[in-house]
PDB file of C-alpha atoms in Angstrom:
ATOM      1  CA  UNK A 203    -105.428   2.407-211.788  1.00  0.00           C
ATOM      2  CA  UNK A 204    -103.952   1.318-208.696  1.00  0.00           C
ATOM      3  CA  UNK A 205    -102.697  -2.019-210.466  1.00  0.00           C
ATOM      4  CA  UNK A 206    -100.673   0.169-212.821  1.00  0.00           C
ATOM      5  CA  UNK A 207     -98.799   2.246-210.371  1.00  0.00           C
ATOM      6  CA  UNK A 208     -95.883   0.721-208.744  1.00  0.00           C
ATOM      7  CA  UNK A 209     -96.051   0.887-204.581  1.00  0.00           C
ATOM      8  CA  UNK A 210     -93.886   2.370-202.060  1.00  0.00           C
ATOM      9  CA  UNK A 211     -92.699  -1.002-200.695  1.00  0.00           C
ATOM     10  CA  UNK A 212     -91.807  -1.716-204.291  1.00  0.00           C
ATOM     11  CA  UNK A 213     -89.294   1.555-204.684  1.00  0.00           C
ATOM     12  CA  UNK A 214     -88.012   0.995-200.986  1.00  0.00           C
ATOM     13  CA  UNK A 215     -86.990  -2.576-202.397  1.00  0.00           C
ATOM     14  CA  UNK A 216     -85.985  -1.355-205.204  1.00  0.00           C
ATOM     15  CA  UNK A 217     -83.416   0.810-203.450  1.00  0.00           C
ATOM     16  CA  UNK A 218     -82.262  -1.580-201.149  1.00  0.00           C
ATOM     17  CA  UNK A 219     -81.440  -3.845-203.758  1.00  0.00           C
ATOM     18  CA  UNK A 220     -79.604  -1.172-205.906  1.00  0.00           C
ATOM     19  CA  UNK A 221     -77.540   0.009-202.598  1.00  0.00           C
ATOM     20  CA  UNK A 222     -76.422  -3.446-201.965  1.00  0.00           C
ATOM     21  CA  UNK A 223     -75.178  -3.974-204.981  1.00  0.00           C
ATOM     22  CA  UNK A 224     -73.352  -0.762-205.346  1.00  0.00           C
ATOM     23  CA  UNK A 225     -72.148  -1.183-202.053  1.00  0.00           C
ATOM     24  CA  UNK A 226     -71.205  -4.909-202.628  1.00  0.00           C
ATOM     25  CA  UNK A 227     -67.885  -4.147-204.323  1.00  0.00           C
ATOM     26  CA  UNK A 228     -65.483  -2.482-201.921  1.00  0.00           C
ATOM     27  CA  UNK A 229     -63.624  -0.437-204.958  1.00  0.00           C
ATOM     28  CA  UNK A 230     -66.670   1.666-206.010  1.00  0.00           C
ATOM     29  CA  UNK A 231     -67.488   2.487-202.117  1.00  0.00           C
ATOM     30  CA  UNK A 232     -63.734   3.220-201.799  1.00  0.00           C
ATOM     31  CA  UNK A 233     -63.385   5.371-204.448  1.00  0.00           C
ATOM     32  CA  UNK A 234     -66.553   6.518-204.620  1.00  0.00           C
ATOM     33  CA  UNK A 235     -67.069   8.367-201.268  1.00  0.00           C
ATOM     34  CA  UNK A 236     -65.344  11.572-199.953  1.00  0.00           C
ATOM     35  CA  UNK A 237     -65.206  13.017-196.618  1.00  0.00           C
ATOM     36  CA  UNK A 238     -67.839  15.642-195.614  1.00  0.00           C
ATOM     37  CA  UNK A 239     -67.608  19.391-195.457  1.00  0.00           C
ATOM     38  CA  UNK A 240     -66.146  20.806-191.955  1.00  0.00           C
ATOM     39  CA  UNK A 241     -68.585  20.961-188.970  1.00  0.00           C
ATOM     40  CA  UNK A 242     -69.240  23.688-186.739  1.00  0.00           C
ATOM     41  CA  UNK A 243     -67.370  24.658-183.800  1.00  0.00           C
ATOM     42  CA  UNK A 244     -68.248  22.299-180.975  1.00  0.00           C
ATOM     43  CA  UNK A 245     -69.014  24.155-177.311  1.00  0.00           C
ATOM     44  CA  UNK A 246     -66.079  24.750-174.933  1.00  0.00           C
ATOM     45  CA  UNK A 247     -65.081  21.778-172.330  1.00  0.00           C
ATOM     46  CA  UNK A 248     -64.759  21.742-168.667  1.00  0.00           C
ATOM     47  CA  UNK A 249     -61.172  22.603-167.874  1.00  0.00           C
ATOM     48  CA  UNK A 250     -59.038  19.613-167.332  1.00  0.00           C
ATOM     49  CA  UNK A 251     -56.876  18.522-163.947  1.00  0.00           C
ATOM     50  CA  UNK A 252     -53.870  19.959-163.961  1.00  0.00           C
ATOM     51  CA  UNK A 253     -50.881  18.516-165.800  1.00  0.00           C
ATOM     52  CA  UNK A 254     -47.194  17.126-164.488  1.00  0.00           C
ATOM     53  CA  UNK A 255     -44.326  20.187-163.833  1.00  0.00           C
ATOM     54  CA  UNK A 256     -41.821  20.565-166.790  1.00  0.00           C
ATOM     55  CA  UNK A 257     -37.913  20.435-166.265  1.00  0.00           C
ATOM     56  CA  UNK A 258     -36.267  23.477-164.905  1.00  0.00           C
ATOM     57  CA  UNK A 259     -35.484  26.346-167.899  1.00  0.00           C
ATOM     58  CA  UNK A 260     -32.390  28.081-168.576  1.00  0.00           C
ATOM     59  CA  UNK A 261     -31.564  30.915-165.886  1.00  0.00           C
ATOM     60  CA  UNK A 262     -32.894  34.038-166.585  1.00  0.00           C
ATOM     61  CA  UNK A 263     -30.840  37.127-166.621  1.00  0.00           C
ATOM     62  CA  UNK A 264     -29.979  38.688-163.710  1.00  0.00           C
ATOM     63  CA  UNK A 265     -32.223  41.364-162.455  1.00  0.00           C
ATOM     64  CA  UNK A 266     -31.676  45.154-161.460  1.00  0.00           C
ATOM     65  CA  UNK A 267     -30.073  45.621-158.015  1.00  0.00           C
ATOM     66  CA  UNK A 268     -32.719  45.980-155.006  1.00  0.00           C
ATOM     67  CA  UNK A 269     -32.466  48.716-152.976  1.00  0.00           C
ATOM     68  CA  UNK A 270     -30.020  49.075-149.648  1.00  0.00           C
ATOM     69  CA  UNK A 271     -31.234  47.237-146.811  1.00  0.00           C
ATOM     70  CA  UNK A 272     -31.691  48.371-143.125  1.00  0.00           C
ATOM     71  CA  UNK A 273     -28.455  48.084-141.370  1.00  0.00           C
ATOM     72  CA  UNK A 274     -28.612  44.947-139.087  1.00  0.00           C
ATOM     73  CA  UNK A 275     -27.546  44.500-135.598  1.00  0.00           C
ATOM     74  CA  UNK A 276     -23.545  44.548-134.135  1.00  0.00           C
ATOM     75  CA  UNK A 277     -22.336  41.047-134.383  1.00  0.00           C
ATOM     76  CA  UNK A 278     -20.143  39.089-131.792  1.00  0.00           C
ATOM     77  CA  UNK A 279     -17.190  40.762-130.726  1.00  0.00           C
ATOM     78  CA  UNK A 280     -14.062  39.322-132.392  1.00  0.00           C
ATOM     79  CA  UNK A 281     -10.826  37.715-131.050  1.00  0.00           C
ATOM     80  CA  UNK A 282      -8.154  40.573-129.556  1.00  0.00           C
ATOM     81  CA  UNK A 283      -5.874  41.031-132.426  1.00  0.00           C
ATOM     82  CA  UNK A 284      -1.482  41.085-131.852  1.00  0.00           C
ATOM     83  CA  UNK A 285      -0.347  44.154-130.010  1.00  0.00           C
ATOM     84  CA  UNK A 286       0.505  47.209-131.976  1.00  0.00           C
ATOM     85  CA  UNK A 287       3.924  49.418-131.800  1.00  0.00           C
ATOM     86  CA  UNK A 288       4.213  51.933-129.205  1.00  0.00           C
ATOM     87  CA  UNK A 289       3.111  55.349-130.493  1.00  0.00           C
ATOM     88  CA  UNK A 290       4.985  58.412-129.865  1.00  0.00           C
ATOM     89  CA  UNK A 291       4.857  60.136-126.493  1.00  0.00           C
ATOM     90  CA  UNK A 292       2.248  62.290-125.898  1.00  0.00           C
ATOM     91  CA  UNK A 293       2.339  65.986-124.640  1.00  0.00           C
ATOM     92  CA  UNK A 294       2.781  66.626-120.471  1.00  0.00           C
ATOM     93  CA  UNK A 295      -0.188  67.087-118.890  1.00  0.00           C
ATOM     94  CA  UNK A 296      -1.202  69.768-116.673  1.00  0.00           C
ATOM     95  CA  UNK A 297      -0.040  70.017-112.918  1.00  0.00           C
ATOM     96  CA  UNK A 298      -2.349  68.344-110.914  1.00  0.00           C
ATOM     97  CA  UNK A 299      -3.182  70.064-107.430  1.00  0.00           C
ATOM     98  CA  UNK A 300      -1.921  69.849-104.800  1.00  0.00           C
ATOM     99  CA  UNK A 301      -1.520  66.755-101.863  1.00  0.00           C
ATOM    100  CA  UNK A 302      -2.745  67.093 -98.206  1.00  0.00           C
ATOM    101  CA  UNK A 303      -0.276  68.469 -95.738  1.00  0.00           C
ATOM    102  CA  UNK A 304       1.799  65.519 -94.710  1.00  0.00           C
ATOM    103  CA  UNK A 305       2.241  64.483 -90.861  1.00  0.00           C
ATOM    104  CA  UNK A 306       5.261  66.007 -88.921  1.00  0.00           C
ATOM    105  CA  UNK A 307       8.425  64.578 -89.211  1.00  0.00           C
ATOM    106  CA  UNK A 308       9.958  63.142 -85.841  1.00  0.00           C
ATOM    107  CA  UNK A 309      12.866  64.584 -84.189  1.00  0.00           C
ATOM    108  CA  UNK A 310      16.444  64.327 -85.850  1.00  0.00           C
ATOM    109  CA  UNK A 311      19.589  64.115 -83.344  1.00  0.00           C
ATOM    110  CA  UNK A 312      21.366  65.681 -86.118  1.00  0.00           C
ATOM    111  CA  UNK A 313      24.531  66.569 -84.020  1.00  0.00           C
ATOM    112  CA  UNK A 314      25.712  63.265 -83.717  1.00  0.00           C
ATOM    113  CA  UNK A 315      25.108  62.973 -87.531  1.00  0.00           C
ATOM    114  CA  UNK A 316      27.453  65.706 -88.169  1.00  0.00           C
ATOM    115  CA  UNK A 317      29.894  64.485 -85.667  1.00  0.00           C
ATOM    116  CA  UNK A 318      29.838  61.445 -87.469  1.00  0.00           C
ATOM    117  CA  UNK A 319      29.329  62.590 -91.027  1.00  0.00           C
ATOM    118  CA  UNK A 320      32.984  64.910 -90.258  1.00  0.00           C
ATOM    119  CA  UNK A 321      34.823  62.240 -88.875  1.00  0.00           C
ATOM    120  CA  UNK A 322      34.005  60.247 -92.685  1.00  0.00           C
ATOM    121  CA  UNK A 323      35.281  63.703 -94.039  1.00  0.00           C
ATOM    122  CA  UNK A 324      38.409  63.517 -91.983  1.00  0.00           C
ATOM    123  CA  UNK A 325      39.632  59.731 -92.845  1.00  0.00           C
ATOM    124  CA  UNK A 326      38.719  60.589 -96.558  1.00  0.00           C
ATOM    125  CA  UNK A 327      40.652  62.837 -96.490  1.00  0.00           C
ATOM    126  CA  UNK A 328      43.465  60.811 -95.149  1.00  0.00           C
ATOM    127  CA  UNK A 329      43.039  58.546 -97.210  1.00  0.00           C
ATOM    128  CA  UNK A 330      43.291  60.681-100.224  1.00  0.00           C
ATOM    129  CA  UNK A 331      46.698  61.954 -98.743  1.00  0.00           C
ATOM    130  CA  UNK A 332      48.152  58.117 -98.220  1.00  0.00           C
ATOM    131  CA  UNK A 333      46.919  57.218-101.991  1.00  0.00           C
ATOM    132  CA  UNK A 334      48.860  60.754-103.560  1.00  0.00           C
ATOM    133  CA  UNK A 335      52.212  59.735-101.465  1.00  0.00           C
ATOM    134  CA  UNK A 336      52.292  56.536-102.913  1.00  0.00           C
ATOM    135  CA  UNK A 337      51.414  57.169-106.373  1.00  0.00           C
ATOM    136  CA  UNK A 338      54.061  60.262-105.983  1.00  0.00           C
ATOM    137  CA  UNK A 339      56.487  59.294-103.682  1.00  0.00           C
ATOM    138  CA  UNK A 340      56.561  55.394-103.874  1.00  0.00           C
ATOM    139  CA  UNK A 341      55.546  54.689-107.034  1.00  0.00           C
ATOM    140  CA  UNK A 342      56.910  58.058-108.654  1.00  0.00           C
ATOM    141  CA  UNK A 343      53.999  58.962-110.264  1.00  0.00           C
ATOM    142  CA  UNK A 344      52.519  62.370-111.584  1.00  0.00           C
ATOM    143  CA  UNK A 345      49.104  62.815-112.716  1.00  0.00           C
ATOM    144  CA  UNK A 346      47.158  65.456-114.295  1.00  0.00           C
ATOM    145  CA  UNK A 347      43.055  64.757-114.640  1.00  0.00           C
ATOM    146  CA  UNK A 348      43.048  62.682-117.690  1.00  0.00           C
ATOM    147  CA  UNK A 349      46.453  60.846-117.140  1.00  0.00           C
ATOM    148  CA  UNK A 350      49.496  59.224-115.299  1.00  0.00           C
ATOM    149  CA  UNK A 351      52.915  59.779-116.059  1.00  0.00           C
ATOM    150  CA  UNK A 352      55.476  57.296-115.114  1.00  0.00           C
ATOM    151  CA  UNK A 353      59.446  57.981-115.444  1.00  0.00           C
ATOM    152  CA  UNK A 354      61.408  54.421-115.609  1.00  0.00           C
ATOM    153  CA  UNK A 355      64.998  54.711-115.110  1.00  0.00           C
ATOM    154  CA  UNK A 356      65.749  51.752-116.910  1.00  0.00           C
ATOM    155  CA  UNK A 357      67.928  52.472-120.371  1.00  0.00           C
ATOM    156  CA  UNK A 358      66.842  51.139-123.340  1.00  0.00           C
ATOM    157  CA  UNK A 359      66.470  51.912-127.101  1.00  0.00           C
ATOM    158  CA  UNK A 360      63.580  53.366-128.597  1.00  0.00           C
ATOM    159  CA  UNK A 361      61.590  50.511-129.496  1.00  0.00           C
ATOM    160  CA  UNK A 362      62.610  48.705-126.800  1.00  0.00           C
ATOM    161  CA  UNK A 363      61.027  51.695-124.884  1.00  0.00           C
ATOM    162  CA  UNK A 364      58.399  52.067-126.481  1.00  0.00           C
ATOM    163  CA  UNK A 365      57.520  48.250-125.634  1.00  0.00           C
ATOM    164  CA  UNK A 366      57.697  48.643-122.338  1.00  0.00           C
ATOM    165  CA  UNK A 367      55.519  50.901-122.275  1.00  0.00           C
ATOM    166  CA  UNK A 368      52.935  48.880-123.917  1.00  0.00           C
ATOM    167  CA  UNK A 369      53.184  45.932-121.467  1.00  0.00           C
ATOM    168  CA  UNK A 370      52.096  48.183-118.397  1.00  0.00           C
ATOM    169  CA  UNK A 371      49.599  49.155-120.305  1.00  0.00           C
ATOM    170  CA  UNK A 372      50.184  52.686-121.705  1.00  0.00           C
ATOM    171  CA  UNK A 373      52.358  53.864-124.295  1.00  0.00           C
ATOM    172  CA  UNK A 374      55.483  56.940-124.838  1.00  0.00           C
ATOM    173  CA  UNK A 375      54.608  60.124-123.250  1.00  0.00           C
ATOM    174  CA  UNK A 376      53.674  62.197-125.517  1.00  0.00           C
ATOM    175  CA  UNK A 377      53.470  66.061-124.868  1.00  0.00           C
ATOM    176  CA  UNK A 378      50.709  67.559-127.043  1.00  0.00           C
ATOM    177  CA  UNK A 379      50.082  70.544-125.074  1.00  0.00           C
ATOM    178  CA  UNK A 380      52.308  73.381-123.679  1.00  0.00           C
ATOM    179  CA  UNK A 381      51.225  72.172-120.053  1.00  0.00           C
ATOM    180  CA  UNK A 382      51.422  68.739-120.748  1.00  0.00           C
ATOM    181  CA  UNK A 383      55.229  69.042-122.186  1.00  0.00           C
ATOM    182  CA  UNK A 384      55.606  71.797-119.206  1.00  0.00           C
ATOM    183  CA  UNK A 385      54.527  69.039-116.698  1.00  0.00           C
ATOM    184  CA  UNK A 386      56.864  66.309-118.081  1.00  0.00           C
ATOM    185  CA  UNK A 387      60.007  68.781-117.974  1.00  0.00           C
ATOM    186  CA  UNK A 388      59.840  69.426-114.225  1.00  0.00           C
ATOM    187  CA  UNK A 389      59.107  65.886-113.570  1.00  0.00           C
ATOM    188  CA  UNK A 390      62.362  65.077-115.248  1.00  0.00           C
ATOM    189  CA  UNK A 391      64.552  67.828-113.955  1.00  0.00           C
ATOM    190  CA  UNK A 392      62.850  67.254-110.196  1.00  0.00           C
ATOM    191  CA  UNK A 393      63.931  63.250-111.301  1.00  0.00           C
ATOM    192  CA  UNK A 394      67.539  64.420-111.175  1.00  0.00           C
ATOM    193  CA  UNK A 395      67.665  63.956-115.311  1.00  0.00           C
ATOM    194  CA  UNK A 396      67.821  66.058-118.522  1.00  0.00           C
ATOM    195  CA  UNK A 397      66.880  63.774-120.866  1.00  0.00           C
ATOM    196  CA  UNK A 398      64.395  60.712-121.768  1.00  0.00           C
ATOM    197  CA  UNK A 399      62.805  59.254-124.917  1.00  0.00           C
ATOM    198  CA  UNK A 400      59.023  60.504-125.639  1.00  0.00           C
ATOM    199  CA  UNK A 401      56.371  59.201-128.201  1.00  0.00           C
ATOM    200  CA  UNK A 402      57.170  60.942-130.966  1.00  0.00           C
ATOM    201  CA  UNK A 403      59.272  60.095-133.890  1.00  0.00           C
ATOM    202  CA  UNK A 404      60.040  60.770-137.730  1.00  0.00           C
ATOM    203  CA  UNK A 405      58.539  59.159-140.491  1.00  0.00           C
ATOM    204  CA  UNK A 406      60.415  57.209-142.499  1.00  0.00           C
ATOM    205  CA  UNK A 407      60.680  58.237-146.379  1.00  0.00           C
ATOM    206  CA  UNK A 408      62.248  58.065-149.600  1.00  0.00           C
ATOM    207  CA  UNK A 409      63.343  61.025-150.809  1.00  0.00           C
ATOM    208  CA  UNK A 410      65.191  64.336-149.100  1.00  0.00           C
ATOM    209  CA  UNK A 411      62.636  67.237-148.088  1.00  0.00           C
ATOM    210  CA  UNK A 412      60.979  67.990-144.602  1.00  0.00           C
ATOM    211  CA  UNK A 413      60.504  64.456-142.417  1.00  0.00           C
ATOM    212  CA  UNK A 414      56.884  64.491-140.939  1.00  0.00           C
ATOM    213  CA  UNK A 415      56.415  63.199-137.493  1.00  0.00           C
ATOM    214  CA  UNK A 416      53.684  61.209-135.394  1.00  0.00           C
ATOM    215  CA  UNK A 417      52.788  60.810-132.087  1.00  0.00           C
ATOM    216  CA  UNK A 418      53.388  56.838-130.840  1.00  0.00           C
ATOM    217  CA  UNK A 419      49.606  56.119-130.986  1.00  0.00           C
ATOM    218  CA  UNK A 420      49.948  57.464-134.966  1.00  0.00           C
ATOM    219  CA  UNK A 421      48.504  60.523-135.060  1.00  0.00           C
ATOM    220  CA  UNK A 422      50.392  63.056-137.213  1.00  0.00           C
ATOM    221  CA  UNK A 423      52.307  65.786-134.949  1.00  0.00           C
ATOM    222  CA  UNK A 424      49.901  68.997-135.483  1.00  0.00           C
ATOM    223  CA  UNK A 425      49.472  71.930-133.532  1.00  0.00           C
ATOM    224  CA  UNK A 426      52.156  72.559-130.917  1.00  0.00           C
ATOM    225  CA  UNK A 427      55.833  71.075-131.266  1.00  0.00           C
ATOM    226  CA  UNK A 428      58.830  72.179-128.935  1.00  0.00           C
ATOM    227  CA  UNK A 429      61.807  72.210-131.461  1.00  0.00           C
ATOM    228  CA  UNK A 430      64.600  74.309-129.894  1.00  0.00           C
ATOM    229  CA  UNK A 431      65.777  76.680-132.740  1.00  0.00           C
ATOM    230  CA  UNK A 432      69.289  75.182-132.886  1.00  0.00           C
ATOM    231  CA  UNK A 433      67.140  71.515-133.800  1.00  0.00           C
ATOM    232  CA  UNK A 434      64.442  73.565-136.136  1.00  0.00           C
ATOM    233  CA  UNK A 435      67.629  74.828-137.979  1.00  0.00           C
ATOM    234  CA  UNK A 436      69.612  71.360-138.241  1.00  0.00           C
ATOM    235  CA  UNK A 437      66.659  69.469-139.847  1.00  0.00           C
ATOM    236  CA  UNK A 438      66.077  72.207-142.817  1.00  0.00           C
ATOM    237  CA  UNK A 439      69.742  71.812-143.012  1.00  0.00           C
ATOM    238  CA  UNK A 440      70.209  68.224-142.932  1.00  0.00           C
ATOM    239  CA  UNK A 441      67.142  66.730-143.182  1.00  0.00           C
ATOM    240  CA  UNK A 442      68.285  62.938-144.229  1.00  0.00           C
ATOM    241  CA  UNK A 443      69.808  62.704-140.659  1.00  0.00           C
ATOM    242  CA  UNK A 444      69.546  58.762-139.026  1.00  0.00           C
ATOM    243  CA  UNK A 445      68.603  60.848-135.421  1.00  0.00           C
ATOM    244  CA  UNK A 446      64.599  60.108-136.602  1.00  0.00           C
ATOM    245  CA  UNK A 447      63.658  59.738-132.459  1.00  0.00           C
ATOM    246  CA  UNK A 448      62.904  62.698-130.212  1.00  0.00           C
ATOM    247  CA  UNK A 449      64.056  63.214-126.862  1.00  0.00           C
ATOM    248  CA  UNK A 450      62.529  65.920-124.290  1.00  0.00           C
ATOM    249  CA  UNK A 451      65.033  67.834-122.271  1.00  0.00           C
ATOM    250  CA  UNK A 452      64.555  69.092-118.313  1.00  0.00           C
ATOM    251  CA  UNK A 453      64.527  72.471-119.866  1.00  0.00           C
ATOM    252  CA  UNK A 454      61.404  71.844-121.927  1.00  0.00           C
ATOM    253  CA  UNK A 455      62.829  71.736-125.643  1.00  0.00           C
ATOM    254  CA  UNK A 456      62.802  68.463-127.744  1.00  0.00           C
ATOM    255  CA  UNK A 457      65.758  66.998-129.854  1.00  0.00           C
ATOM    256  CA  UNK A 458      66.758  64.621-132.482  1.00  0.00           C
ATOM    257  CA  UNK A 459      68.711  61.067-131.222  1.00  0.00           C
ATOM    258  CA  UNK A 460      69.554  58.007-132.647  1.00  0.00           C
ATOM    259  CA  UNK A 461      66.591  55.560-132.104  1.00  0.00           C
ATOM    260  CA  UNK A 462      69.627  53.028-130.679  1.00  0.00           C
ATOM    261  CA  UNK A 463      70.984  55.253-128.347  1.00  0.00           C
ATOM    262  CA  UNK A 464      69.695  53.713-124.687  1.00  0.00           C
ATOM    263  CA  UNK A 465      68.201  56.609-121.863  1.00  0.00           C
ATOM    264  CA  UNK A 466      65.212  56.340-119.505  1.00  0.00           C
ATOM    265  CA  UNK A 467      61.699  57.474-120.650  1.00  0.00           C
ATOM    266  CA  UNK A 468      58.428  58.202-119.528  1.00  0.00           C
ATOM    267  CA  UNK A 469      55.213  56.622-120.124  1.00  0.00           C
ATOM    268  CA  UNK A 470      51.532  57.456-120.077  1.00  0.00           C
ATOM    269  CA  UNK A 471      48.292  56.150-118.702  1.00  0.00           C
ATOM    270  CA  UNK A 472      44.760  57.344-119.763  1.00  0.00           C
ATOM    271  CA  UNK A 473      42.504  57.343-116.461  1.00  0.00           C
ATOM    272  CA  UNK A 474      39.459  54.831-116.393  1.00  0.00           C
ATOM    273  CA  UNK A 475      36.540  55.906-114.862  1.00  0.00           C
ATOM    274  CA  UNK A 476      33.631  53.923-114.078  1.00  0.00           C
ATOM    275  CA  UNK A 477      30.173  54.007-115.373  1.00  0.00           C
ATOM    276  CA  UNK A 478      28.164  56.658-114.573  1.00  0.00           C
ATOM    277  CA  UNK A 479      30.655  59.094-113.771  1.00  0.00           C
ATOM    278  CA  UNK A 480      32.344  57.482-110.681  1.00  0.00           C
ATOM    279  CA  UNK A 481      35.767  58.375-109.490  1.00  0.00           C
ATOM    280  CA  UNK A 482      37.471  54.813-109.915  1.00  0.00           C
ATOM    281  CA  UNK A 483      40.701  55.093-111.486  1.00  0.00           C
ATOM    282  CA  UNK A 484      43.367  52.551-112.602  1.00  0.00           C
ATOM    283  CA  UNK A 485      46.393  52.618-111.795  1.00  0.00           C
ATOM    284  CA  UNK A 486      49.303  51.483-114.306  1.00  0.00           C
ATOM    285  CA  UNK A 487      51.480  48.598-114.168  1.00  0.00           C
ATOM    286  CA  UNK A 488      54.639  49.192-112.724  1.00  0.00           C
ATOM    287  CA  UNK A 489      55.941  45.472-113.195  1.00  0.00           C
ATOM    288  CA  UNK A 490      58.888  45.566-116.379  1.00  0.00           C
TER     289      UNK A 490
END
């Protein structure tokens, strides 16, 4: 019975033998075996060391605004900056009180101050005199406040006159005021004359009608004139006449003449004063 039964050795060769063979040609193991079903999950790992840094991202956007610091301490003061314009002046202030009584004053000789202050009074005073006789007597001069008059008794025409005048530095009387004309009238009469040229004469023009007149420094006659009525009458009735000049009589009145006739004349002198209100006046040229 146990001779007819085959052993285990014999089916363990057996198998061998067939797996070799099978196994012996590499297209039926190649084709012939698949890969196994999926295992289970394995257990979790120690965690690993830690890895290199990445490159920088993109910037993020930019977040909300934090809230206002705390404010920090005053800085260094600064450079002074260019001076600024001077402001407007400001109101007075009040009175401030009174000083100390001051120390008394020494003793003034004040008599021989006087005496001496009177006896400056006195040669001013002289003097004054001396300067009037020769600007009236010598030089033949009369003045009011504002100017000198001057009466040259040397015959010439009107323009030539009237250039004189102008080289000594003044120019033709010229009588704008009643006292003014008044004052050059009894200079001429107390002169020994009755007539001279003044700065004033007729404009010339074109066609017949009243002739306007001007004043030798150009200002249009205006305001007072001293036309004797005999004169008013003669230029409405002959008003083209060639007598365009204007003479002032010792009697006051003014007339037409020819601006060739020759006669003496008078001129005029503004007075300079100094700055400030001093007294110095100039005196004019009498060289002609």
């Amino acid at each position: 019975m146990m001779a007819g039964r085959p052993s285990t050795g014999m089916w363990l060769l057996f198998f061998a033998t067939m797996l070799n063979y099978v196994c012996g040609s590499t297209e039926v193991c190649t084709n012939s075996l698949l890969p196994g079903a999926k295992g289970d999950q394995g257990e979790i790992g120690d965690e690993g060391d830690q890895g290199r840094l990445g490159k920088n991202g993109p910037p993020g956007l930019p977040g909300a605004p934090g809230e206002t610091g705390l404010k920090g301490d005053v800085g260094h003061t600064g450079k002074m900056g260019p001076t600024g314009d001077k402001g407007d002046k400001g109101d007075s202030g009040l009175d401030g009180p009174p000083g100390l009584k001051g120390k008394p004053g020494t003793t003034c000789d004040c008599g021989r101050y006087r005496k001496v202050v009177g006896q400056l009074d006195v040669n001013v005073g002289k003097l004054r005199n001396a300067v009037k006789f020769v600007k009236n007597i010598i030089l033949g001069l009369t003045e009011t406040e504002e100017r000198y008059y001057l009466l040259v008794k040397e015959p010439k025409r009107f323009r030539e006159a009237a250039m004189n005048c102008k080289l000594r530095g003044g120019t033709l009387a010229m009588p704008k005021t009643i006292n003014s004309n008044h004052l050059i009238a009894d200079y001429i009469s107390r002169s020994g004359l009755t007539r001279v040229y003044i700065g004033v004469q007729a404009q010339t023009q074109d066609t017949d009608g009243p002739r306007n007149y001007v004043y030798a420094d150009s200002h249009p006659l205006q305001g007072f004139a001293a036309w004797s009525q005999e004169e008013e009458l003669n230029s409405r009735l002959s008003p083209t006449t060639n007598s365009s000049c204007v003479e002032l009589l010792s009697t006051g009145t003014w007339g037409h003449v020819e601006c060739n006739a020759t006669m003496f004349f008078v001129c005029e002198f503004p007075k300079s004063r100094r700055r400030g209100g001093g007294g110095g006046r100039a005196t004019p040229a009498l060289a002609s």
